Amino acid sequence: MDRDSNLVATFWEGDEYVVLDQLELPAHKRYLRLKSPSEVREAIVMMRLRGAPLIGAAASAGAALAFRGAEEPVEPAVFASVCASLGSARPTAVNLMAVLDEMRSFYDEEVAGCATAAEQFALMQRRSLEIHWRDHDRNRRMAQHGVDWLRRLLPDKRLRVLTHCNTGALATCGHGTALGVIRSLHAAGLLEQVWVDETRPYLQGARLTAFECAEEGIPHTVITDSTAAYLMARGQVDVVLTGVDRMAANGDYANKIGTYGLAVAAGYHGIPFAPVLPLESFDLTIADGTHIVIEERADDELLVFNGRRIAPAASSGLHLGFDVVPHRLVTAVVTEHGVIEGSIDEENIRTFTRRHAVADRA
Ligand code: MRU
């Protein structure tokens, strides 16, 4: 098995949750020691940690920290308000809500009745740790399925993979989703090169994906987002792999702004286009992508670059954090339970998730 990245985005140390501050990367590796739910919330809102699976895992830590140092057992109403506050940190990635639902059920069933807050904290922290390891394990399985699928789809060649945003160890609890597949392709000698979209305006590609690739000697080249379609036209892209923030029941999915444009360009050029996600990122309560809440962030993040305003003071900006890819542009969906191929539609997705959700709970 190929080795994991040495990068760890977050971890528990004693009773503190340690977070690598991604706003400082790649220049500095600065770690923050978080001790309360509100500090975790701030880190998510400010994007000191980000990426759908990592936001979910961090929310489990934030929920556990509600019990740290409490003198009395934490009452249901107090815990409910902590979860509501964490759940409102960012709107698009469904993992945040999924993990908080899980922590709430765990609290109701096993924690609420504990005699002391210390016992409660120990149980909640252990559950948070399990959630972190579980994500790591899912990523390894996704990567293996992704590599096997690509070996079948595009045999006998080293691949030139284009990716968007950051979906690696810094967006998850290790290895990554789309970047996890890329990491494993590299380890198997099947990767020619990664095209890394810089991912305006937060530059998760140029700052974070390139950082992960550079740390591990993965051959990569950073491009402006607007270069991607032209590289496809020139025959320099074999496959596009992306992460997912929320996938609806019909396969429409939200991901970092710019993903939709990539899907259109890949479709036009006949290039395979695949999202890579854990089942946790499906939201089967919504029929299609029109129901996904798209985060809108401050326009300063777009109009100010390196501390300097780049547009006239009178200009406003529109900073949508995500867009939605329609399912008909998706070639296949890579998950920890295998690859959904053929028609990407509601029937196929419901059958697949029903079969494997049972396995997941076992
Ligand atoms: O705004 P971000 O950086 O949290 O957005 C991240 C993405 O869009 C990722 O592609 C997605 O969360 C999947 S991460 C495995």
CSV table of C-alpha atoms and ligand atoms in Angstrom, one decimal:
chain,number,residue,atom,x,y,z
A,1,MET,CA,0.0,0.0,0.0
A,2,ASP,CA,1.3,3.5,-0.8
A,3,ARG,CA,2.1,5.6,2.2
A,4,ASP,CA,0.0,8.5,3.5
A,5,SER,CA,0.8,12.1,3.3
A,6,ASN,CA,2.8,13.3,6.3
A,7,LEU,CA,0.5,16.3,6.4
A,8,VAL,CA,-2.1,16.3,9.2
A,9,ALA,CA,-4.6,19.1,9.1
A,10,THR,CA,-6.1,18.6,12.5
A,11,PHE,CA,-5.6,16.2,15.5
A,12,TRP,CA,-6.5,15.8,19.1
A,13,GLU,CA,-3.7,16.4,21.7
A,14,GLY,CA,-4.8,15.8,25.2
A,15,ASP,CA,-8.0,17.7,25.6
A,16,GLU,CA,-7.2,20.3,22.9
A,17,TYR,CA,-8.0,20.1,19.2
A,18,VAL,CA,-4.9,21.2,17.2
A,19,VAL,CA,-5.5,22.8,13.7
A,20,LEU,CA,-3.0,23.6,11.1
A,21,ASP,CA,-3.9,27.2,10.1
A,22,GLN,CA,-4.4,26.9,6.3
A,23,LEU,CA,-4.6,30.6,5.9
A,24,GLU,CA,-0.9,30.7,6.6
A,25,LEU,CA,0.1,28.0,4.1
A,26,PRO,CA,2.3,27.5,2.2
A,27,ALA,CA,4.5,30.1,3.9
A,28,HIS,CA,4.2,29.0,7.5
A,29,LYS,CA,3.1,25.9,9.3
A,30,ARG,CA,1.3,27.4,12.3
A,31,TYR,CA,-0.8,25.3,14.6
A,32,LEU,CA,-3.7,26.6,16.7
A,33,ARG,CA,-4.8,24.9,19.8
A,34,LEU,CA,-8.6,25.0,20.1
A,35,LYS,CA,-10.3,24.6,23.4
A,36,SER,CA,-14.0,25.5,22.8
A,37,PRO,CA,-16.8,25.1,20.3
A,38,SER,CA,-16.7,28.8,19.5
A,39,GLU,CA,-13.0,28.6,18.6
A,40,VAL,CA,-13.7,25.6,16.3
A,41,ARG,CA,-16.6,27.6,14.7
A,42,GLU,CA,-14.3,30.6,14.1
A,43,ALA,CA,-11.7,28.3,12.4
A,44,ILE,CA,-14.3,26.9,10.1
A,45,VAL,CA,-15.9,30.3,9.3
A,46,MET,CA,-12.5,31.9,8.6
A,47,MET,CA,-11.4,28.8,6.5
A,48,ARG,CA,-8.4,28.1,8.8
A,49,LEU,CA,-9.6,24.6,8.1
A,50,ARG,CA,-11.8,23.8,5.2
A,51,GLY,CA,-12.8,21.0,2.8
A,52,ALA,CA,-16.1,19.2,3.3
A,53,PRO,CA,-15.0,16.0,5.1
A,54,LEU,CA,-12.6,18.0,7.4
A,55,ILE,CA,-15.3,20.6,8.2
A,56,GLY,CA,-17.5,17.6,9.3
A,57,ALA,CA,-14.7,16.0,11.4
A,58,ALA,CA,-13.8,19.3,13.0
A,59,ALA,CA,-17.5,19.9,13.9
A,60,SER,CA,-17.3,16.6,15.9
A,61,ALA,CA,-14.4,18.1,17.8
A,62,GLY,CA,-16.2,21.3,18.4
A,63,ALA,CA,-19.2,19.4,19.8
A,64,ALA,CA,-16.9,17.4,22.1
A,65,LEU,CA,-15.2,20.5,23.4
A,66,ALA,CA,-18.6,21.7,24.7
A,67,PHE,CA,-17.9,19.2,27.6
A,68,ARG,CA,-14.3,20.1,28.2
A,69,GLY,CA,-13.8,21.4,31.8
A,70,ALA,CA,-17.6,21.7,32.4
A,71,GLU,CA,-18.4,21.5,36.1
A,72,GLU,CA,-21.8,19.9,35.7
A,73,PRO,CA,-23.0,17.4,33.1
A,74,VAL,CA,-24.0,19.3,29.9
A,75,GLU,CA,-27.8,19.6,29.5
A,76,PRO,CA,-29.5,18.7,26.3
A,77,ALA,CA,-30.6,22.3,25.6
A,78,VAL,CA,-27.0,23.6,26.0
A,79,PHE,CA,-25.7,20.9,23.7
A,80,ALA,CA,-28.4,21.6,21.1
A,81,SER,CA,-27.4,25.3,21.0
A,82,VAL,CA,-23.7,24.4,20.6
A,83,CYS,CA,-24.6,22.1,17.6
A,84,ALA,CA,-26.9,24.8,16.1
A,85,SER,CA,-24.0,27.3,16.3
A,86,LEU,CA,-21.5,24.9,14.8
A,87,GLY,CA,-24.0,23.9,12.1
A,88,SER,CA,-24.3,27.5,10.9
A,89,ALA,CA,-20.6,28.0,10.3
A,90,ARG,CA,-20.8,27.2,6.6
A,91,PRO,CA,-23.9,26.3,4.5
A,92,THR,CA,-22.9,24.2,1.5
A,93,ALA,CA,-20.9,21.1,2.7
A,94,VAL,CA,-23.5,18.6,3.9
A,95,ASN,CA,-20.8,16.8,6.0
A,96,LEU,CA,-21.1,19.4,8.7
A,97,MET,CA,-24.8,18.7,9.2
A,98,ALA,CA,-24.3,14.9,8.8
A,99,VAL,CA,-21.7,14.7,11.5
A,100,LEU,CA,-23.5,17.0,13.9
A,101,ASP,CA,-26.6,14.8,13.5
A,102,GLU,CA,-24.5,11.9,14.4
A,103,MET,CA,-23.0,13.6,17.5
A,104,ARG,CA,-26.5,14.6,18.6
A,105,SER,CA,-27.8,11.0,18.4
A,106,PHE,CA,-24.7,9.8,20.2
A,107,TYR,CA,-25.3,12.3,23.0
A,108,ASP,CA,-29.0,11.4,23.3
A,109,GLU,CA,-28.3,7.7,23.4
A,110,GLU,CA,-25.0,7.4,25.4
A,111,VAL,CA,-23.9,10.6,26.9
A,112,ALA,CA,-26.8,12.6,28.2
A,113,GLY,CA,-27.3,10.3,31.2
A,114,CYS,CA,-23.6,10.3,32.4
A,115,ALA,CA,-23.1,11.4,36.0
A,116,THR,CA,-20.2,13.8,35.3
A,117,ALA,CA,-19.1,16.2,32.6
A,118,ALA,CA,-15.7,14.5,32.6
A,119,GLU,CA,-17.3,11.2,31.6
A,120,GLN,CA,-19.3,12.9,28.9
A,121,PHE,CA,-16.2,14.6,27.5
A,122,ALA,CA,-14.3,11.3,27.4
A,123,LEU,CA,-17.1,9.6,25.4
A,124,MET,CA,-17.6,12.6,23.0
A,125,GLN,CA,-13.9,12.9,22.4
A,126,ARG,CA,-13.6,9.2,21.6
A,127,ARG,CA,-16.5,9.5,19.2
A,128,SER,CA,-14.8,12.4,17.5
A,129,LEU,CA,-11.5,10.5,17.2
A,130,GLU,CA,-13.4,7.6,15.6
A,131,ILE,CA,-15.0,10.0,13.1
A,132,HIS,CA,-11.5,11.2,12.1
A,133,TRP,CA,-10.2,7.7,11.6
A,134,ARG,CA,-13.3,6.7,9.7
A,135,ASP,CA,-12.8,9.5,7.2
A,136,HIS,CA,-9.2,8.5,6.8
A,137,ASP,CA,-10.2,4.9,6.1
A,138,ARG,CA,-12.9,5.9,3.6
A,139,ASN,CA,-10.3,8.0,1.7
A,140,ARG,CA,-8.0,5.1,1.3
A,141,ARG,CA,-10.8,3.0,0.0
A,142,MET,CA,-11.9,5.7,-2.4
A,143,ALA,CA,-8.4,6.1,-3.7
A,144,GLN,CA,-8.2,2.3,-4.4
A,145,HIS,CA,-11.5,2.3,-6.3
A,146,GLY,CA,-10.5,5.4,-8.2
A,147,VAL,CA,-7.2,3.9,-9.3
A,148,ASP,CA,-8.9,0.6,-10.3
A,149,TRP,CA,-11.5,2.4,-12.3
A,150,LEU,CA,-8.9,4.6,-14.1
A,151,ARG,CA,-6.8,1.5,-14.9
A,152,ARG,CA,-9.8,0.0,-16.6
A,153,LEU,CA,-10.9,3.2,-18.3
A,154,LEU,CA,-7.6,4.5,-19.6
A,155,PRO,CA,-5.3,1.4,-19.6
A,156,ASP,CA,-1.6,1.4,-20.5
A,157,LYS,CA,-0.9,5.1,-19.9
A,158,ARG,CA,0.4,7.5,-17.3
A,159,LEU,CA,-2.3,10.0,-16.8
A,160,ARG,CA,-2.5,13.8,-16.9
A,161,VAL,CA,-5.1,14.6,-14.3
A,162,LEU,CA,-6.7,18.0,-13.9
A,163,THR,CA,-8.1,19.0,-10.5
A,164,HIS,CA,-9.7,21.9,-8.8
A,165,CYS,CA,-9.5,23.4,-5.3
A,166,ASN,CA,-7.9,21.3,-2.6
A,167,THR,CA,-9.2,17.8,-1.8
A,168,GLY,CA,-6.2,16.2,-0.2
A,169,ALA,CA,-4.9,15.7,3.3
A,170,LEU,CA,-5.7,19.3,4.1
A,171,ALA,CA,-9.4,18.9,3.2
A,172,THR,CA,-10.0,15.6,5.0
A,173,CYS,CA,-8.6,13.5,7.8
A,174,GLY,CA,-5.8,12.2,5.6
A,175,HIS,CA,-5.0,11.1,2.0
A,176,GLY,CA,-7.9,13.0,0.5
A,177,THR,CA,-10.7,12.4,-2.0
A,178,ALA,CA,-9.8,13.5,-5.5
A,179,LEU,CA,-6.3,14.3,-4.5
A,180,GLY,CA,-6.2,10.9,-2.7
A,181,VAL,CA,-6.8,9.2,-6.0
A,182,ILE,CA,-4.1,11.3,-7.6
A,183,ARG,CA,-1.7,10.5,-4.7
A,184,SER,CA,-2.4,6.7,-5.2
A,185,LEU,CA,-2.0,7.0,-8.9
A,186,HIS,CA,1.4,8.5,-8.4
A,187,ALA,CA,2.4,5.8,-5.9
A,188,ALA,CA,1.4,3.2,-8.5
A,189,GLY,CA,3.5,4.8,-11.2
A,190,LEU,CA,0.4,5.7,-13.2
A,191,LEU,CA,0.6,9.5,-13.0
A,192,GLU,CA,2.3,11.6,-15.6
A,193,GLN,CA,1.3,15.0,-14.1
A,194,VAL,CA,-1.3,17.0,-12.3
A,195,TRP,CA,-2.7,20.2,-13.6
A,196,VAL,CA,-3.6,22.2,-10.5
A,197,ASP,CA,-6.2,24.9,-11.0
A,198,GLU,CA,-5.2,27.9,-8.9
A,199,THR,CA,-8.8,28.2,-7.7
A,200,ARG,CA,-9.6,31.9,-7.5
A,201,PRO,CA,-10.1,33.7,-5.2
A,202,TYR,CA,-9.0,31.6,-2.2
A,203,LEU,CA,-6.3,29.9,-4.1
A,204,GLN,CA,-6.8,26.5,-2.5
A,205,GLY,CA,-5.1,25.0,-5.6
A,206,ALA,CA,-2.1,27.2,-5.8
A,207,ARG,CA,-1.5,27.4,-2.1
A,208,LEU,CA,-2.7,24.0,-0.8
A,209,THR,CA,-2.9,21.4,-3.5
A,210,ALA,CA,0.5,22.6,-4.9
A,211,PHE,CA,1.9,22.5,-1.4
A,212,GLU,CA,0.7,18.9,-0.9
A,213,CYS,CA,2.1,17.8,-4.3
A,214,ALA,CA,5.4,19.7,-3.7
A,215,GLU,CA,5.9,18.1,-0.2
A,216,GLU,CA,5.6,14.6,-1.8
A,217,GLY,CA,7.3,15.0,-5.1
A,218,ILE,CA,4.1,14.6,-7.1
A,219,PRO,CA,4.7,16.2,-10.6
A,220,HIS,CA,2.3,19.1,-10.9
A,221,THR,CA,1.9,22.4,-12.6
A,222,VAL,CA,-0.3,25.3,-11.4
A,223,ILE,CA,-2.5,26.9,-14.0
A,224,THR,CA,-5.0,29.8,-13.9
A,225,ASP,CA,-8.5,28.5,-13.8
A,226,SER,CA,-9.1,29.9,-17.2
A,227,THR,CA,-6.3,27.8,-18.7
A,228,ALA,CA,-8.1,24.5,-18.1
A,229,ALA,CA,-10.4,24.5,-21.1
A,230,TYR,CA,-7.6,25.3,-23.5
A,231,LEU,CA,-5.4,22.5,-22.2
A,232,MET,CA,-8.3,20.2,-22.8
A,233,ALA,CA,-8.6,21.5,-26.4
A,234,ARG,CA,-4.9,20.8,-26.9
A,235,GLY,CA,-5.2,17.2,-25.8
A,236,GLN,CA,-3.2,17.7,-22.6
A,237,VAL,CA,-5.8,16.4,-20.1
A,238,ASP,CA,-6.8,12.7,-19.8
A,239,VAL,CA,-9.3,13.0,-16.9
A,240,VAL,CA,-10.7,15.6,-14.5
A,241,LEU,CA,-11.1,14.6,-10.8
A,242,THR,CA,-12.8,16.8,-8.2
A,243,GLY,CA,-14.1,16.7,-4.7
A,244,VAL,CA,-17.7,17.3,-3.6
A,245,ASP,CA,-19.4,19.4,-1.0
A,246,ARG,CA,-22.9,18.0,-1.4
A,247,MET,CA,-24.4,15.6,-4.0
A,248,ALA,CA,-28.2,15.5,-4.5
A,249,ALA,CA,-30.2,12.4,-5.1
A,250,ASN,CA,-29.9,12.7,-8.9
A,251,GLY,CA,-26.1,13.2,-8.9
A,252,ASP,CA,-26.1,17.0,-9.3
A,253,TYR,CA,-23.3,18.2,-7.0
A,254,ALA,CA,-21.9,21.4,-5.5
A,255,ASN,CA,-18.2,22.0,-5.4
A,256,LYS,CA,-15.8,24.9,-5.4
A,257,ILE,CA,-16.8,27.7,-7.8
A,258,GLY,CA,-15.3,26.9,-11.3
A,259,THR,CA,-16.1,23.2,-11.2
A,260,TYR,CA,-19.2,23.6,-13.4
A,261,GLY,CA,-17.1,25.3,-16.1
A,262,LEU,CA,-14.6,22.4,-16.0
A,263,ALA,CA,-17.5,19.9,-16.4
A,264,VAL,CA,-18.8,21.8,-19.4
A,265,ALA,CA,-15.4,22.0,-21.0
A,266,ALA,CA,-14.6,18.3,-20.2
A,267,GLY,CA,-18.0,17.3,-21.7
A,268,TYR,CA,-17.3,19.3,-24.9
A,269,HIS,CA,-13.9,17.7,-25.3
A,270,GLY,CA,-15.0,14.1,-24.4
A,271,ILE,CA,-12.8,13.9,-21.4
A,272,PRO,CA,-13.9,11.7,-18.4
A,273,PHE,CA,-15.1,13.9,-15.5
A,274,ALA,CA,-15.5,12.3,-12.1
A,275,PRO,CA,-16.3,13.5,-8.6
A,276,VAL,CA,-14.7,11.6,-5.7
A,277,LEU,CA,-16.7,11.5,-2.4
A,278,PRO,CA,-17.7,9.5,0.7
A,279,LEU,CA,-21.3,8.5,1.0
A,280,GLU,CA,-21.5,11.1,3.8
A,281,SER,CA,-21.4,13.8,1.1
A,282,PHE,CA,-24.7,12.6,-0.4
A,283,ASP,CA,-27.8,14.5,0.6
A,284,LEU,CA,-30.6,12.3,-0.5
A,285,THR,CA,-33.2,14.6,1.1
A,286,ILE,CA,-32.9,16.9,-2.0
A,287,ALA,CA,-33.9,15.7,-5.4
A,288,ASP,CA,-31.5,17.9,-7.4
A,289,GLY,CA,-28.9,20.6,-7.2
A,290,THR,CA,-31.3,23.5,-7.3
A,291,HIS,CA,-31.9,22.8,-3.6
A,292,ILE,CA,-28.3,23.2,-2.5
A,293,VAL,CA,-27.5,26.4,-0.6
A,294,ILE,CA,-24.6,28.1,-2.2
A,295,GLU,CA,-22.4,30.0,0.2
A,296,GLU,CA,-21.8,33.6,-0.7
A,297,ARG,CA,-18.7,35.1,0.9
A,298,ALA,CA,-17.6,38.7,1.4
A,299,ASP,CA,-16.6,40.4,-1.9
A,300,ASP,CA,-13.4,41.7,-0.2
A,301,GLU,CA,-12.1,38.2,-0.6
A,302,LEU,CA,-12.4,38.7,-4.3
A,303,LEU,CA,-11.6,42.4,-4.7
A,304,VAL,CA,-8.6,42.6,-2.4
A,305,PHE,CA,-5.5,40.7,-3.3
A,306,ASN,CA,-2.4,40.5,-1.0
A,307,GLY,CA,-3.8,43.3,1.1
A,308,ARG,CA,-4.4,45.6,-1.9
A,309,ARG,CA,-7.7,46.4,-3.5
A,310,ILE,CA,-7.5,45.4,-7.2
A,311,ALA,CA,-10.9,46.9,-8.4
A,312,PRO,CA,-12.1,50.5,-8.1
A,313,ALA,CA,-13.5,51.4,-4.7
A,314,ALA,CA,-16.9,51.9,-6.3
A,315,SER,CA,-17.0,48.4,-7.8
A,316,SER,CA,-18.9,45.6,-6.0
A,317,GLY,CA,-18.0,41.9,-6.5
A,318,LEU,CA,-19.9,38.7,-6.5
A,319,HIS,CA,-18.2,35.9,-4.6
A,320,LEU,CA,-20.1,32.7,-4.8
A,321,GLY,CA,-18.1,30.0,-3.0
A,322,PHE,CA,-19.5,27.1,-5.0
A,323,ASP,CA,-21.4,26.1,-8.1
A,324,VAL,CA,-23.4,23.1,-9.2
A,325,VAL,CA,-22.5,20.5,-11.8
A,326,PRO,CA,-25.5,18.9,-13.5
A,327,HIS,CA,-25.4,15.1,-13.3
A,328,ARG,CA,-25.5,14.6,-17.0
A,329,LEU,CA,-22.0,16.0,-17.2
A,330,VAL,CA,-20.6,13.4,-14.8
A,331,THR,CA,-18.9,10.3,-16.2
A,332,ALA,CA,-18.7,8.3,-13.0
A,333,VAL,CA,-18.9,8.8,-9.2
A,334,VAL,CA,-16.1,7.4,-7.1
A,335,THR,CA,-17.0,6.4,-3.5
A,336,GLU,CA,-15.5,4.3,-0.8
A,337,HIS,CA,-17.8,1.5,-1.7
A,338,GLY,CA,-17.0,1.5,-5.4
A,339,VAL,CA,-17.7,3.5,-8.6
A,340,ILE,CA,-21.1,4.4,-9.8
A,341,GLU,CA,-20.9,4.0,-13.6
A,342,GLY,CA,-23.4,4.1,-16.5
A,343,SER,CA,-26.2,6.6,-16.2
A,344,ILE,CA,-25.7,8.9,-13.3
A,345,ASP,CA,-29.3,9.4,-12.2
A,346,GLU,CA,-31.5,9.1,-9.2
A,347,GLU,CA,-32.4,5.5,-9.7
A,348,ASN,CA,-28.8,4.4,-9.9
A,349,ILE,CA,-27.7,6.6,-7.0
A,350,ARG,CA,-30.5,5.5,-4.7
A,351,THR,CA,-29.9,1.8,-5.4
A,352,PHE,CA,-26.1,2.2,-4.8
A,353,THR,CA,-26.4,4.2,-1.6
A,354,ARG,CA,-29.2,2.0,-0.2
A,355,ARG,CA,-27.0,-1.1,-0.7
A,356,HIS,CA,-23.9,0.5,0.9
A,357,ALA,CA,-25.4,2.6,3.7
A,358,VAL,CA,-26.4,-0.7,5.3
A,359,ALA,CA,-22.8,-2.0,5.0
A,360,ASP,CA,-21.5,1.3,6.4
A,361,ARG,CA,-23.6,1.0,9.6
A,362,ALA,CA,-22.7,-2.7,10.1
B,1,MRU,O1,-14.3,26.4,0.4
B,1,MRU,P1,-13.6,25.1,0.6
B,1,MRU,O2,-12.1,25.3,0.5
B,1,MRU,O3,-14.0,24.5,1.9
B,1,MRU,O4,-14.0,24.2,-0.6
B,1,MRU,C1,-13.5,22.9,-0.7
B,1,MRU,C2,-14.0,22.2,-1.9
B,1,MRU,O5,-14.8,22.7,-2.7
B,1,MRU,C3,-13.6,20.8,-2.0
B,1,MRU,O6,-13.5,20.4,-3.3
B,1,MRU,C4,-14.7,19.9,-1.3
B,1,MRU,O7,-14.9,20.3,0.0
B,1,MRU,C5,-14.3,18.5,-1.3
B,1,MRU,S1,-12.9,18.3,-0.2
B,1,MRU,C6,-12.5,16.7,-0.2
